[in-house]
PDB file of C-alpha atoms and ligand atoms in Angstrom:
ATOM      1  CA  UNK A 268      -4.020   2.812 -33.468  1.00 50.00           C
ATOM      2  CA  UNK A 269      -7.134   1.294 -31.814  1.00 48.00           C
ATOM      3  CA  UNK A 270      -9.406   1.074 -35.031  1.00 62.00           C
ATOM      4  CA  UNK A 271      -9.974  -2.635 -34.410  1.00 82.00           C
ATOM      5  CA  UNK A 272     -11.563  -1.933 -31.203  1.00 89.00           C
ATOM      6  CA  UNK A 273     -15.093  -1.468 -31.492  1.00 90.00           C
ATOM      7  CA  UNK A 274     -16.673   1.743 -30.423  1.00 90.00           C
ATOM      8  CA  UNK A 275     -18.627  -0.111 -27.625  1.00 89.00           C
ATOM      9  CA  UNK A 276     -16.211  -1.545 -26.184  1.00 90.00           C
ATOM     10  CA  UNK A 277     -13.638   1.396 -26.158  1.00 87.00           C
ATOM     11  CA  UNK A 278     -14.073   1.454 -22.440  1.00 87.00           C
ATOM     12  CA  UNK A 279     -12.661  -1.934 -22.154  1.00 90.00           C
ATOM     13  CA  UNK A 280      -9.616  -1.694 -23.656  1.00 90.00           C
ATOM     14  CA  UNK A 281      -6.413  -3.680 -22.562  1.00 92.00           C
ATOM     15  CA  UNK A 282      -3.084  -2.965 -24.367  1.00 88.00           C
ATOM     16  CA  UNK A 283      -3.402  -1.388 -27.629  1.00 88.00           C
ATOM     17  CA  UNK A 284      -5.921  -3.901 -29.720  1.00 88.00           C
ATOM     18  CA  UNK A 285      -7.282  -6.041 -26.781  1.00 89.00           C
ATOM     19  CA  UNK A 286     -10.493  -5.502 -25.274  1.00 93.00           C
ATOM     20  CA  UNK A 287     -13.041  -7.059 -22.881  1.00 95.00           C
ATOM     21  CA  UNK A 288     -10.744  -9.428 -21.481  1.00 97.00           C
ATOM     22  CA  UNK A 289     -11.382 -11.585 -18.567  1.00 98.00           C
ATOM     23  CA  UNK A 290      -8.887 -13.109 -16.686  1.00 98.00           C
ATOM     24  CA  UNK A 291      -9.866 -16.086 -15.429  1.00 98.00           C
ATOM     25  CA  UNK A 292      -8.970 -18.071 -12.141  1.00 98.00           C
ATOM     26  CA  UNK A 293      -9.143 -22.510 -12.422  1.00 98.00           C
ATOM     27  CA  UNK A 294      -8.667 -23.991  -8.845  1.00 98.00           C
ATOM     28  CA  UNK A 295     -11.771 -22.177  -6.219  1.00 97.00           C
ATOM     29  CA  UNK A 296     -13.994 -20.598  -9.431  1.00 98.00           C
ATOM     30  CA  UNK A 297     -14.327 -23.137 -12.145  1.00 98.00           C
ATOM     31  CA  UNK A 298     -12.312 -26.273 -10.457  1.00 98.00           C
ATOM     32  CA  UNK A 299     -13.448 -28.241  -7.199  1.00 97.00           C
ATOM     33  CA  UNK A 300      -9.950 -28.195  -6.199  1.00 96.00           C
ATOM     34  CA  UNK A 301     -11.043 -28.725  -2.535  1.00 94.00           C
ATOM     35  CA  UNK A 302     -13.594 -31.094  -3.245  1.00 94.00           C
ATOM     36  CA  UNK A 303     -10.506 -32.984  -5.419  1.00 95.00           C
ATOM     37  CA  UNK A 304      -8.371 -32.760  -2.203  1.00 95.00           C
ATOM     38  CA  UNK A 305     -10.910 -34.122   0.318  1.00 94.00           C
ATOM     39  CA  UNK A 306     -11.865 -37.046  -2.299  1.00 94.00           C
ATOM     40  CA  UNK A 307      -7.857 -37.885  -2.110  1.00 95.00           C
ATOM     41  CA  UNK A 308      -7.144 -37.942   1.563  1.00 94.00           C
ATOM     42  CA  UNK A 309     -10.549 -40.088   2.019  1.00 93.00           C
ATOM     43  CA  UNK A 310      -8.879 -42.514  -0.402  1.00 94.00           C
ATOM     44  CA  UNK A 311      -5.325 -42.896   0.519  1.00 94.00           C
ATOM     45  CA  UNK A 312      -5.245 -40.920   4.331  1.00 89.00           C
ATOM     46  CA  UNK A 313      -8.511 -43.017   5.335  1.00 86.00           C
ATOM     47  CA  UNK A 314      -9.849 -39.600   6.621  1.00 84.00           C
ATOM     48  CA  UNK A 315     -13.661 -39.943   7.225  1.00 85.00           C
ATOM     49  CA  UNK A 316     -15.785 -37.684   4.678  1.00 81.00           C
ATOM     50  CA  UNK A 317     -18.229 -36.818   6.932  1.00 79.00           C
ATOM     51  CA  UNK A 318     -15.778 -35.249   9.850  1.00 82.00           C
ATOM     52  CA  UNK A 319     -13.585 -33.726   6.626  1.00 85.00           C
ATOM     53  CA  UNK A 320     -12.776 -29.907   7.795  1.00 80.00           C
ATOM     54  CA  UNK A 321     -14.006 -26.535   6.645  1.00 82.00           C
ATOM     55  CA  UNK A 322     -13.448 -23.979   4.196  1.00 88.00           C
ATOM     56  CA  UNK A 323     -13.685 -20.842   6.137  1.00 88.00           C
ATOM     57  CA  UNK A 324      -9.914 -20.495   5.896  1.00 91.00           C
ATOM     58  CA  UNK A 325      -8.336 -20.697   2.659  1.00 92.00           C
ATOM     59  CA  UNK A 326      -5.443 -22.414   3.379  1.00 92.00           C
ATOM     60  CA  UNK A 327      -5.658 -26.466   4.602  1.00 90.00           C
ATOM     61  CA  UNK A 328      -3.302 -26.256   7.433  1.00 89.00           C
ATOM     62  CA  UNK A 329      -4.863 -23.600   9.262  1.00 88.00           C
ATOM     63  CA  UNK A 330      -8.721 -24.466   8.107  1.00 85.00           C
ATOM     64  CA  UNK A 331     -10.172 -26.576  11.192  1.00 83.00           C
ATOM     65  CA  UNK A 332     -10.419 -30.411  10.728  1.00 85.00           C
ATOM     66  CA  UNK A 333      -8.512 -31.446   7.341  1.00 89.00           C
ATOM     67  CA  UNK A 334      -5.902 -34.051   8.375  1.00 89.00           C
ATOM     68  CA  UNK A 335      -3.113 -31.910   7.297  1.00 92.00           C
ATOM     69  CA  UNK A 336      -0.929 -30.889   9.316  1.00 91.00           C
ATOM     70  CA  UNK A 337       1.382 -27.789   7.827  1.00 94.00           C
ATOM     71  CA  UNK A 338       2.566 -26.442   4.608  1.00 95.00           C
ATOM     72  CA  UNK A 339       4.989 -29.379   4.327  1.00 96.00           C
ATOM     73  CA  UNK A 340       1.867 -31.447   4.501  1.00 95.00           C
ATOM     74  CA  UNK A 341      -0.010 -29.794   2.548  1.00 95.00           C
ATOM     75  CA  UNK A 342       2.705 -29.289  -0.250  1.00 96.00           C
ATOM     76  CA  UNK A 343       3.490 -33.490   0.169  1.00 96.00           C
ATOM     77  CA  UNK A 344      -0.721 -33.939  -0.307  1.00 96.00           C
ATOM     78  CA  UNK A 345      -0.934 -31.772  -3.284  1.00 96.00           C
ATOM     79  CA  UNK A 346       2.215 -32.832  -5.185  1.00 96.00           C
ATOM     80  CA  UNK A 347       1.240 -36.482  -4.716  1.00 97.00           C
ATOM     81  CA  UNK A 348      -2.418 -35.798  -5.808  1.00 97.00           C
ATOM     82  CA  UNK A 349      -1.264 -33.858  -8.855  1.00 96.00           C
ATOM     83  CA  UNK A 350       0.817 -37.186  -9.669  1.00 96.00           C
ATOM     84  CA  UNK A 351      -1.893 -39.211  -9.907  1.00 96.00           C
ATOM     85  CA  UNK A 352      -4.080 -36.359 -12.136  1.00 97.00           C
ATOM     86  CA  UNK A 353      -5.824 -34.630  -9.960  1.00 97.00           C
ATOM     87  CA  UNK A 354      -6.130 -31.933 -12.282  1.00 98.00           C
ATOM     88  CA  UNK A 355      -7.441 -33.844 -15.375  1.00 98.00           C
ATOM     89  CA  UNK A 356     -10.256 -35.660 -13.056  1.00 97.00           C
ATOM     90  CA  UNK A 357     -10.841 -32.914 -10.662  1.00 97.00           C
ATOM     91  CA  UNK A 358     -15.346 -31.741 -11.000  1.00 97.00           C
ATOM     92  CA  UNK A 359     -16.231 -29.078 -12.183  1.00 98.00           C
ATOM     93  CA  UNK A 360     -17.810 -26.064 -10.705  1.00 98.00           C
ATOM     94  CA  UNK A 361     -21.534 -26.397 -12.070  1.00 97.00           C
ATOM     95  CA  UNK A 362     -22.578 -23.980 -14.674  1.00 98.00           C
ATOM     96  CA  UNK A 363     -18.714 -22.583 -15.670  1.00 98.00           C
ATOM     97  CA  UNK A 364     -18.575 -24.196 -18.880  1.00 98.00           C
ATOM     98  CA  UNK A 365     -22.024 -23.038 -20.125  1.00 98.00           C
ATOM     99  CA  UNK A 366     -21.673 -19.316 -18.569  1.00 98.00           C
ATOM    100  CA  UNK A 367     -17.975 -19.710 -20.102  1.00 98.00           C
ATOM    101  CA  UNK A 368     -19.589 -20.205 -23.407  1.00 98.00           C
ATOM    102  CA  UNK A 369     -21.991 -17.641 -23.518  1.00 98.00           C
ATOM    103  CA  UNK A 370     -19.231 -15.030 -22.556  1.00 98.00           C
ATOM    104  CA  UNK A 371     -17.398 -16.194 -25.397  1.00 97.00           C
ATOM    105  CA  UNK A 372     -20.070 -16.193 -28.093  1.00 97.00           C
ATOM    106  CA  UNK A 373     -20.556 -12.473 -26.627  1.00 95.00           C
ATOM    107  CA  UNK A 374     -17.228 -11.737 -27.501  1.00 93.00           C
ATOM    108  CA  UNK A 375     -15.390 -11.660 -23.966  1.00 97.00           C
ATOM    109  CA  UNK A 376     -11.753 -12.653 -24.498  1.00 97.00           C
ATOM    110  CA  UNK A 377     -11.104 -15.585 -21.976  1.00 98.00           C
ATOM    111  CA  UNK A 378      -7.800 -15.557 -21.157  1.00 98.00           C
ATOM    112  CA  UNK A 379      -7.097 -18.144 -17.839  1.00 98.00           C
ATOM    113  CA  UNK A 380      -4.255 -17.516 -15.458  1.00 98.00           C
ATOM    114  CA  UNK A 381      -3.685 -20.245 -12.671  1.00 98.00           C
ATOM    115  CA  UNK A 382      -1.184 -20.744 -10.168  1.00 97.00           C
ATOM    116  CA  UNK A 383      -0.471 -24.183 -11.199  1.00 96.00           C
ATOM    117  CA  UNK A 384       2.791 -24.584 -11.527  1.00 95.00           C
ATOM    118  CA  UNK A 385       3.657 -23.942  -7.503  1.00 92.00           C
ATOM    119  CA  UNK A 386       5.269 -27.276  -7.170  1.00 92.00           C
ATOM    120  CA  UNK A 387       8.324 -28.067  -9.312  1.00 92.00           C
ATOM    121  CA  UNK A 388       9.384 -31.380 -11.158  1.00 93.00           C
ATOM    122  CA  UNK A 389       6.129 -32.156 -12.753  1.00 94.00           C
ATOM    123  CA  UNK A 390       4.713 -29.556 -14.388  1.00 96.00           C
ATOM    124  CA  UNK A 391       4.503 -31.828 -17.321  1.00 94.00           C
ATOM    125  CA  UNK A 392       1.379 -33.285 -15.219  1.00 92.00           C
ATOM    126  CA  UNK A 393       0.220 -30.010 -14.946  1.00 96.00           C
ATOM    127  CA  UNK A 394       0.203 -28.523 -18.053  1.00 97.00           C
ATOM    128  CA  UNK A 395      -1.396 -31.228 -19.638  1.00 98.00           C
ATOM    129  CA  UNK A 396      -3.618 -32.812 -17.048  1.00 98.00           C
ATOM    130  CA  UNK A 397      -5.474 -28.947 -16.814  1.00 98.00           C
ATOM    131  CA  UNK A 398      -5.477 -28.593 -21.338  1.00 98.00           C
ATOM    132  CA  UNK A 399      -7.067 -32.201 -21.170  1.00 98.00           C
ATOM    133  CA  UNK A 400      -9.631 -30.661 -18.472  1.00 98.00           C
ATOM    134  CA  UNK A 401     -10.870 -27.726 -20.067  1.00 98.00           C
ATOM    135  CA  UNK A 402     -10.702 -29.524 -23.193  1.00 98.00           C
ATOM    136  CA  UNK A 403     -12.752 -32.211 -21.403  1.00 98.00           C
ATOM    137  CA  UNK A 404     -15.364 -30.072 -20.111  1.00 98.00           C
ATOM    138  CA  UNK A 405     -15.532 -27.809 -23.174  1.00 98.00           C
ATOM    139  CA  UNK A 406     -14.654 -24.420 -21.382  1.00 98.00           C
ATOM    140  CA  UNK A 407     -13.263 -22.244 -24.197  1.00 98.00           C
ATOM    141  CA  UNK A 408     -10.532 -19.889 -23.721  1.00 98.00           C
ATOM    142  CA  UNK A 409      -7.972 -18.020 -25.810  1.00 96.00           C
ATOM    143  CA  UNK A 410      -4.700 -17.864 -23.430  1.00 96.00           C
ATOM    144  CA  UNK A 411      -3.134 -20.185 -20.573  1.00 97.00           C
ATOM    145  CA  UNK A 412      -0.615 -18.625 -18.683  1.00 98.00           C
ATOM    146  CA  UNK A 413       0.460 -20.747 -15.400  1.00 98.00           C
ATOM    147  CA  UNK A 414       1.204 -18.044 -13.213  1.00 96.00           C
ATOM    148  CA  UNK A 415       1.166 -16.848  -9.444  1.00 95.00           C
ATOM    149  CA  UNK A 416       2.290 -13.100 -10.016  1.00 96.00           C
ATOM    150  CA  UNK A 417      -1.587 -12.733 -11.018  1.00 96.00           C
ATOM    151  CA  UNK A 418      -1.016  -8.542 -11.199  1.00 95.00           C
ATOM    152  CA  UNK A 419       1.453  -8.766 -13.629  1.00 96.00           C
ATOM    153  CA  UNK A 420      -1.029  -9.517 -16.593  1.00 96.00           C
ATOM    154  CA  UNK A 421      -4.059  -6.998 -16.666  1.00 96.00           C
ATOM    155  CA  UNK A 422      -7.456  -7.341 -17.976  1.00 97.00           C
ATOM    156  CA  UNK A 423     -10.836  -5.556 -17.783  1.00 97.00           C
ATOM    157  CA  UNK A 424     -12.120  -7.720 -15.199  1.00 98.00           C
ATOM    158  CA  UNK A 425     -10.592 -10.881 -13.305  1.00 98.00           C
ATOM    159  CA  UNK A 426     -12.699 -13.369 -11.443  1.00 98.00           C
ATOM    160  CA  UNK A 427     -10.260 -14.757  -8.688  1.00 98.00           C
ATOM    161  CA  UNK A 428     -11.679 -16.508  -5.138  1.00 98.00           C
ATOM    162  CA  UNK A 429      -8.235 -16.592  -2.943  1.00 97.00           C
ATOM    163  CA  UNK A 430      -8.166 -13.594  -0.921  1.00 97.00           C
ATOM    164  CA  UNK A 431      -4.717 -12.692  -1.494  1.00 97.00           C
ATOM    165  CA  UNK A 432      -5.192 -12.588  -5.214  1.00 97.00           C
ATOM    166  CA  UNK A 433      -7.832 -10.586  -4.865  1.00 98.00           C
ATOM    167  CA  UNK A 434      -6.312  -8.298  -2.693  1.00 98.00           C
ATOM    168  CA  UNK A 435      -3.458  -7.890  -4.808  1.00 97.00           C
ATOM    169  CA  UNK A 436      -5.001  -7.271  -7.763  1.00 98.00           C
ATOM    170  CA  UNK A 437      -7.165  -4.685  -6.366  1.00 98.00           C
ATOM    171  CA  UNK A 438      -4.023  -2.979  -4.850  1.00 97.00           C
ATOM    172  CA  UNK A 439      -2.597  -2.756  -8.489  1.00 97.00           C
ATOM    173  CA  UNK A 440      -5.362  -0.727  -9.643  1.00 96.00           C
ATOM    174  CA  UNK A 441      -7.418  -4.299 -11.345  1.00 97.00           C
ATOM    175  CA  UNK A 442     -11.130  -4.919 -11.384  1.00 97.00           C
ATOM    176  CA  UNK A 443     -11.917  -8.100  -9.644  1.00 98.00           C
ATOM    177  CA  UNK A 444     -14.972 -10.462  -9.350  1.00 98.00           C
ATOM    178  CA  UNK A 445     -14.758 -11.997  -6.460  1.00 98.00           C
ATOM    179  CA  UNK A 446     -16.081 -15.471  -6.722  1.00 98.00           C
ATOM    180  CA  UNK A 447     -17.835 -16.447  -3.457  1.00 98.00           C
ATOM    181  CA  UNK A 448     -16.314 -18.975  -1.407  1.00 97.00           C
ATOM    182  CA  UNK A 449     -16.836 -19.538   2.536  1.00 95.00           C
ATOM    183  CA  UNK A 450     -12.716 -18.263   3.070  1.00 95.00           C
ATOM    184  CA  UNK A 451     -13.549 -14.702   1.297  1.00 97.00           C
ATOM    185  CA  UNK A 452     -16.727 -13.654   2.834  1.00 97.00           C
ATOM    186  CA  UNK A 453     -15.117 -10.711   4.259  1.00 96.00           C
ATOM    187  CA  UNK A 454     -14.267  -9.394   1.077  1.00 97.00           C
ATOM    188  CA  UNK A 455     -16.424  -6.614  -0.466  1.00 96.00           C
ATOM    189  CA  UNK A 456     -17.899  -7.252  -3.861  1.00 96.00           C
ATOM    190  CA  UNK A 457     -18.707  -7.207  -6.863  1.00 98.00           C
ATOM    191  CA  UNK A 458     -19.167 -11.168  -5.870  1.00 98.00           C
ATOM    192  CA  UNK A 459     -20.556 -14.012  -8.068  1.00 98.00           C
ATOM    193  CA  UNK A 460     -22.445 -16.423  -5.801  1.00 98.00           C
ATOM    194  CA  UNK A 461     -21.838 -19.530  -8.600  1.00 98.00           C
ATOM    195  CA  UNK A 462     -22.263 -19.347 -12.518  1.00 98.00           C
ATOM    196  CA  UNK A 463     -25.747 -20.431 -12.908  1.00 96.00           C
ATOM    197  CA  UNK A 464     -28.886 -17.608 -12.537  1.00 95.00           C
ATOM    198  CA  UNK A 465     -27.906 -14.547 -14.084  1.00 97.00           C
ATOM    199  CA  UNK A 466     -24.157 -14.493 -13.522  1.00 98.00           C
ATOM    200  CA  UNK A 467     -23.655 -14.181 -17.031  1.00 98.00           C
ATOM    201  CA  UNK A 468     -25.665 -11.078 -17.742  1.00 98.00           C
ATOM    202  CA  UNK A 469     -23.688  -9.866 -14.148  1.00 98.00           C
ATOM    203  CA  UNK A 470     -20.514 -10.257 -15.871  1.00 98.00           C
ATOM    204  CA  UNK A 471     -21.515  -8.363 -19.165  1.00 97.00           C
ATOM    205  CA  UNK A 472     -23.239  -5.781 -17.073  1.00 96.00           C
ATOM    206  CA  UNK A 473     -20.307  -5.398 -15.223  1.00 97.00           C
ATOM    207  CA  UNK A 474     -17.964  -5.129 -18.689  1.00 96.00           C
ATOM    208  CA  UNK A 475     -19.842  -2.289 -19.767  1.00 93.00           C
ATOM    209  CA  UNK A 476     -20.063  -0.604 -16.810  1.00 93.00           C
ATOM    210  CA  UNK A 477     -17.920  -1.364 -13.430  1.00 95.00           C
ATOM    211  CA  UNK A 478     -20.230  -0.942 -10.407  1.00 92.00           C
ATOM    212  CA  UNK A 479     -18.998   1.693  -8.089  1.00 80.00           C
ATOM    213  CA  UNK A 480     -17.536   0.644  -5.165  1.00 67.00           C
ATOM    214  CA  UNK A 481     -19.278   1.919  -1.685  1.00 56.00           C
ATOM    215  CA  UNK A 482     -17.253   4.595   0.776  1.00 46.00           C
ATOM    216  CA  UNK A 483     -18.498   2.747   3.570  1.00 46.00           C
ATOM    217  CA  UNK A 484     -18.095  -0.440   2.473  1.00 48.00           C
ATOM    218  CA  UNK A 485     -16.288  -2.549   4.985  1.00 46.00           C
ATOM    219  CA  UNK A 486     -17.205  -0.028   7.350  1.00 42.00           C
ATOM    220  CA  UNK A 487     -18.672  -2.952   9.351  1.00 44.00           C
ATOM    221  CA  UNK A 488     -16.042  -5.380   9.759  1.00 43.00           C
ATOM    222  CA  UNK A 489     -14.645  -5.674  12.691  1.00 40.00           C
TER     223      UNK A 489
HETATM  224 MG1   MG B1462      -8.325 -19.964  -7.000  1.00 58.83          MG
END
């Protein structure tokens, strides 16, 4: 039944015949999304970069200092951005596609699972502006699944930076990266602090063998 899995990787098996799978979050961990957001309300809100608002809350509307008001906002901001391809322009977090290719050439199934698809009547936008992305900045990857219910599809590791994900995931049993971003500092590891330095060899040592996770950590948050 699992002969095509090979013997050292028998520890990372998901399903039957998949193994060493990593799920893969877009927007926060290999996409600028916020850095795409604050370039298009400087350009069509007139909001001044340098007084632009944090990140130390994930959400806009509640983060201090981004000219947005509520989740009405926020949703009319995003949907109008997406419209004029946000997603197909949109940098790129520095050092994903590289570290994305060596994880491939060492055999790590890249399977990416976004949350896209949150605003309905153009997904058409969507779907293509983020192929013509990846495609653009030469991340490889075996699957694309546009989906929020991120615990329904399981892996050996995920790499996810929005707290509730994470949260989620771990709460369904998951193993999840968590990639370091000002709004999930309170979050206990394992944590990737960017792609570039060793976060490859991290993520391999962390395939082979899941760190254990501290009894006391958290034990100092508040
Ligand atoms: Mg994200």
């Amino acid at each position: 039944m699992m002969a095509r899995i090979p013997e050292q990787y028998r520890n990372q098996r998901v399903g039957l015949e998949g193994y060493r799978v990593l799920n893969l979050d877009l927007d926060g961990v290999c996409a600028n999304y916020r850095a795409a957001i604050a370039e298009y309300v400087v350009r069509t809100r007139g909001a001044n970069p340098y007084e632009l608002g944090t990140n130390d809350d994930y959400h806009f509307y509640t983060a201090p200092g981004w000219p947005i008001a509520n989740v009405e906002d926020y949703l009319a901001v995003h949907r109008a951005a997406e419209e004029d391809h946000l997603y197909a322009t949109m940098p790129v977090i520095p050092g994903a596609p590289q570290a994305l290719r060596d994880l491939s050439d060492a055999h790590v199934h890249i399977r990416i699972v976004t949350h896209r698809l949150f605003v309905n009547g153009q997904h058409r936008f969507v779907v293509s502006d983020t192929a013509k992305w990846l495609d653009d900045n030469k991340i490889p990857y075996m699957s694309l699944c546009f989906t929020g219910l991120k615990d329904s599809i399981g892996a050996t590791i995920h790499i996810d930076d929005a707290p509730h994900n994470i949260e989620v995931l771990r709460d369904a049993g998951q193993h999840v990266v968590v990639f370091d971003q000002p709004y999930n500092r309170n979050l206990e590891g394992p944590r990737l602090l960017g792609w570039g330095g060793d976060a490859v060899e991290k993520l391999l040592q962390w395939f082979d063998q899941w760190p254990q996770v501290s009894e006391t950590a958290g034990a100092d948050c508040p």
